[in-house]
Amino acid sequence: MGTESISEFTSYLVGLVETSSPVIKFLILIFATAIEYIFPPFPGDTIVVAAGFFAARGAISLWLALAGLTTGSVLGASLGWALGYYALRNEKTKRFAMRFVKEEALRKIHDAYARRGTLILIANRFIPGVRAAFMFAAGLAQLPFSRVLIFGTISALLWNTFLITMGFLFSDSFESMVQFFYNYTIVAYALRAIVTGK
């Protein structure tokens, strides 16, 4: 799926979030926030931003938006963790995974999660573009699922509450909200580059 196709599909989903039935809205929010953990190019946050905006304007229930977004985030994070966790539990999948993750990188992942695992899990939703990598790495580090579930849920609740709040602040203009999030993304990438050196 090319960039243009993804953009068109995302726009289509945004329209459905505004106009469809509550059940369809709920399923779209789950899908949009879960799929980016498996297919990172998908701009799930565009749907999250739209949900916050439409919740502020009464086109979608505030609690339905928060429940759908959080459910999808947790499902996606769980899938990302499972891919990393079970990749190293079987000899065949481990050999395949180690083609992409070298022993030295795996040691660094274990060390990072041993020292700052809770912080990384809570921060995962706030850093665009690397959420999938964070949860996959948590699986590679063999973190217990209960820990990933608890702190992944906290991260999702904080992030989704933040964006829904932004929806109320920018309820007069969807474009203004999108611009705010675009600026946030640039800052987040810059901070990530400063911290990681990449």
Short mmCIF file of C-alpha atoms in Angstrom, two decimals:
data_model
loop_
_atom_site.label_atom_id
_atom_site.label_comp_id
_atom_site.label_asym_id
_atom_site.label_seq_id
_atom_site.Cartn_x
_atom_site.Cartn_y
_atom_site.Cartn_z
CA MET A 1 0.00 0.00 0.00
CA GLY A 2 1.55 3.29 -1.14
CA THR A 3 1.66 6.55 0.80
CA GLU A 4 -1.16 8.06 -1.26
CA SER A 5 -3.36 4.99 -0.74
CA ILE A 6 -2.73 5.07 3.01
CA SER A 7 -3.63 8.77 3.12
CA GLU A 8 -6.86 8.18 1.20
CA PHE A 9 -7.79 5.25 3.43
CA THR A 10 -7.05 7.30 6.54
CA SER A 11 -9.25 10.15 5.28
CA TYR A 12 -12.02 7.64 4.61
CA LEU A 13 -11.76 6.32 8.18
CA VAL A 14 -11.80 9.87 9.60
CA GLY A 15 -15.06 10.46 7.76
CA LEU A 16 -16.53 7.27 9.19
CA VAL A 17 -15.53 8.28 12.72
CA GLU A 18 -17.68 11.37 12.28
CA THR A 19 -20.70 9.88 10.52
CA SER A 20 -21.05 6.15 11.22
CA SER A 21 -22.89 4.28 13.97
CA PRO A 22 -21.37 4.00 17.48
CA VAL A 23 -20.40 0.37 16.92
CA ILE A 24 -18.56 1.16 13.67
CA LYS A 25 -16.85 4.14 15.30
CA PHE A 26 -15.70 1.95 18.17
CA LEU A 27 -14.31 -0.71 15.80
CA ILE A 28 -12.51 1.90 13.66
CA LEU A 29 -10.81 3.39 16.72
CA ILE A 30 -9.68 -0.06 17.85
CA PHE A 31 -8.38 -0.90 14.38
CA ALA A 32 -6.57 2.42 13.86
CA THR A 33 -4.68 2.33 17.15
CA ALA A 34 -3.88 -1.38 17.00
CA ILE A 35 -2.71 -1.68 13.39
CA GLU A 36 0.18 0.79 13.74
CA TYR A 37 1.92 -1.67 16.08
CA ILE A 38 1.93 -4.23 13.27
CA PHE A 39 2.10 -1.85 10.31
CA PRO A 40 3.97 1.25 11.57
CA PRO A 41 3.48 3.34 8.39
CA PHE A 42 -0.23 3.55 9.16
CA PRO A 43 -0.86 7.01 10.71
CA GLY A 44 -3.04 5.87 13.60
CA ASP A 45 -2.64 9.15 15.44
CA THR A 46 -4.57 10.91 12.68
CA ILE A 47 -7.60 8.87 13.72
CA VAL A 48 -6.88 9.59 17.40
CA VAL A 49 -6.72 13.33 16.68
CA ALA A 50 -9.98 13.10 14.74
CA ALA A 51 -11.65 11.20 17.58
CA GLY A 52 -10.66 13.92 20.04
CA PHE A 53 -11.96 16.62 17.74
CA PHE A 54 -15.27 14.87 17.05
CA ALA A 55 -15.74 14.03 20.74
CA ALA A 56 -15.39 17.73 21.54
CA ARG A 57 -18.07 18.53 18.95
CA GLY A 58 -20.43 15.81 20.14
CA ALA A 59 -20.15 13.63 17.02
CA ILE A 60 -18.84 10.74 19.10
CA SER A 61 -19.23 9.89 22.78
CA LEU A 62 -16.24 10.97 24.86
CA TRP A 63 -16.22 7.66 26.73
CA LEU A 64 -16.68 5.64 23.55
CA ALA A 65 -13.70 7.45 22.02
CA LEU A 66 -11.49 6.87 25.05
CA ALA A 67 -12.55 3.22 25.36
CA GLY A 68 -12.01 2.45 21.67
CA LEU A 69 -8.66 4.22 21.45
CA THR A 70 -7.35 2.63 24.62
CA THR A 71 -8.58 -0.86 23.71
CA GLY A 72 -6.89 -0.65 20.33
CA SER A 73 -3.67 0.70 21.82
CA VAL A 74 -3.48 -2.12 24.35
CA LEU A 75 -4.31 -4.80 21.76
CA GLY A 76 -1.65 -3.45 19.39
CA ALA A 77 0.96 -3.21 22.14
CA SER A 78 0.17 -6.77 23.22
CA LEU A 79 0.57 -8.07 19.65
CA GLY A 80 3.87 -6.22 19.26
CA TRP A 81 5.15 -7.68 22.54
CA ALA A 82 4.01 -11.20 21.57
CA LEU A 83 5.86 -11.04 18.25
CA GLY A 84 9.11 -10.20 20.05
CA TYR A 85 8.56 -12.53 22.99
CA TYR A 86 7.73 -15.66 21.02
CA ALA A 87 10.32 -14.96 18.34
CA LEU A 88 12.97 -16.07 20.84
CA ARG A 89 11.05 -18.99 22.35
CA ASN A 90 11.35 -21.26 19.32
CA GLU A 91 14.61 -22.26 17.66
CA LYS A 92 13.35 -21.68 14.11
CA THR A 93 11.79 -18.28 14.81
CA LYS A 94 14.83 -17.30 16.89
CA ARG A 95 17.17 -17.99 13.97
CA PHE A 96 14.93 -15.88 11.73
CA ALA A 97 14.72 -13.01 14.26
CA MET A 98 18.46 -12.98 14.81
CA ARG A 99 18.94 -12.18 11.13
CA PHE A 100 17.55 -8.74 11.93
CA VAL A 101 18.57 -8.31 15.58
CA LYS A 102 22.23 -8.92 16.33
CA GLU A 103 23.43 -10.35 19.66
CA GLU A 104 24.94 -7.02 20.69
CA ALA A 105 21.69 -5.18 19.95
CA LEU A 106 19.76 -7.80 21.92
CA ARG A 107 22.05 -7.29 24.91
CA LYS A 108 21.49 -3.53 24.72
CA ILE A 109 17.72 -4.08 24.59
CA HIS A 110 17.85 -6.30 27.68
CA ASP A 111 19.99 -3.73 29.48
CA ALA A 112 17.72 -0.80 28.55
CA TYR A 113 14.57 -2.56 29.72
CA ALA A 114 16.27 -3.81 32.89
CA ARG A 115 17.21 -0.24 33.83
CA ARG A 116 14.33 1.82 32.42
CA GLY A 117 11.66 -0.64 31.33
CA THR A 118 8.77 1.02 33.16
CA LEU A 119 9.62 4.47 31.78
CA ILE A 120 9.97 3.12 28.24
CA LEU A 121 6.61 1.36 28.42
CA ILE A 122 4.83 4.44 29.75
CA ALA A 123 6.50 6.70 27.16
CA ASN A 124 5.73 4.44 24.20
CA ARG A 125 2.47 6.13 23.10
CA PHE A 126 4.04 9.59 23.32
CA ILE A 127 6.78 8.93 20.77
CA PRO A 128 5.45 8.66 17.20
CA GLY A 129 7.01 6.21 14.80
CA VAL A 130 8.69 3.86 17.30
CA ARG A 131 5.79 2.43 19.31
CA ALA A 132 5.90 -0.86 17.46
CA ALA A 133 9.66 -1.10 18.00
CA PHE A 134 9.27 -0.38 21.73
CA MET A 135 6.79 -3.19 22.26
CA PHE A 136 8.61 -5.62 19.98
CA ALA A 137 11.78 -4.88 21.93
CA ALA A 138 9.92 -5.43 25.22
CA GLY A 139 9.07 -8.89 23.93
CA LEU A 140 12.67 -9.54 22.88
CA ALA A 141 13.73 -8.48 26.38
CA GLN A 142 11.31 -11.16 27.69
CA LEU A 143 9.44 -8.68 29.88
CA PRO A 144 6.46 -10.29 31.64
CA PHE A 145 3.20 -9.66 29.80
CA SER A 146 1.55 -8.38 32.99
CA ARG A 147 4.08 -5.56 33.17
CA VAL A 148 3.61 -4.66 29.52
CA LEU A 149 -0.17 -4.75 29.93
CA ILE A 150 -0.24 -2.53 33.02
CA PHE A 151 2.16 0.15 31.86
CA GLY A 152 1.05 -0.03 28.23
CA THR A 153 -2.51 0.66 29.40
CA ILE A 154 -1.34 3.59 31.53
CA SER A 155 0.53 5.00 28.52
CA ALA A 156 -2.51 4.60 26.27
CA LEU A 157 -4.86 6.24 28.78
CA LEU A 158 -2.53 9.21 29.29
CA TRP A 159 -1.90 9.74 25.56
CA ASN A 160 -5.51 9.34 24.49
CA THR A 161 -6.74 11.61 27.29
CA PHE A 162 -4.19 14.19 26.19
CA LEU A 163 -5.34 14.12 22.55
CA ILE A 164 -9.01 14.16 23.45
CA THR A 165 -8.32 17.18 25.66
CA MET A 166 -6.61 18.82 22.68
CA GLY A 167 -9.80 18.12 20.74
CA PHE A 168 -11.75 20.27 23.18
CA LEU A 169 -9.14 23.03 23.05
CA PHE A 170 -9.14 23.06 19.23
CA SER A 171 -12.81 22.20 18.71
CA ASP A 172 -13.28 25.25 16.47
CA SER A 173 -10.84 24.01 13.81
CA PHE A 174 -9.75 20.50 12.89
CA GLU A 175 -6.94 21.97 10.79
CA SER A 176 -5.56 23.81 13.83
CA MET A 177 -5.53 20.59 15.82
CA VAL A 178 -3.80 18.69 13.03
CA GLN A 179 -1.19 21.48 12.83
CA PHE A 180 -0.64 21.28 16.59
CA PHE A 181 -0.09 17.55 16.39
CA TYR A 182 2.23 17.99 13.39
CA ASN A 183 4.34 20.41 15.46
CA TYR A 184 4.29 18.00 18.39
CA THR A 185 5.52 15.19 16.14
CA ILE A 186 8.44 17.30 14.90
CA VAL A 187 9.44 18.13 18.48
CA ALA A 188 9.08 14.48 19.54
CA TYR A 189 11.33 13.32 16.68
CA ALA A 190 13.89 16.01 17.52
CA LEU A 191 13.96 15.04 21.20
CA ARG A 192 14.27 11.39 20.29
CA ALA A 193 17.20 12.19 18.01
CA ILE A 194 18.92 14.17 20.78
CA VAL A 195 18.44 11.41 23.36
CA THR A 196 19.34 8.46 21.13
CA GLY A 197 21.79 10.19 18.80
CA LYS A 198 19.79 8.89 15.80
#
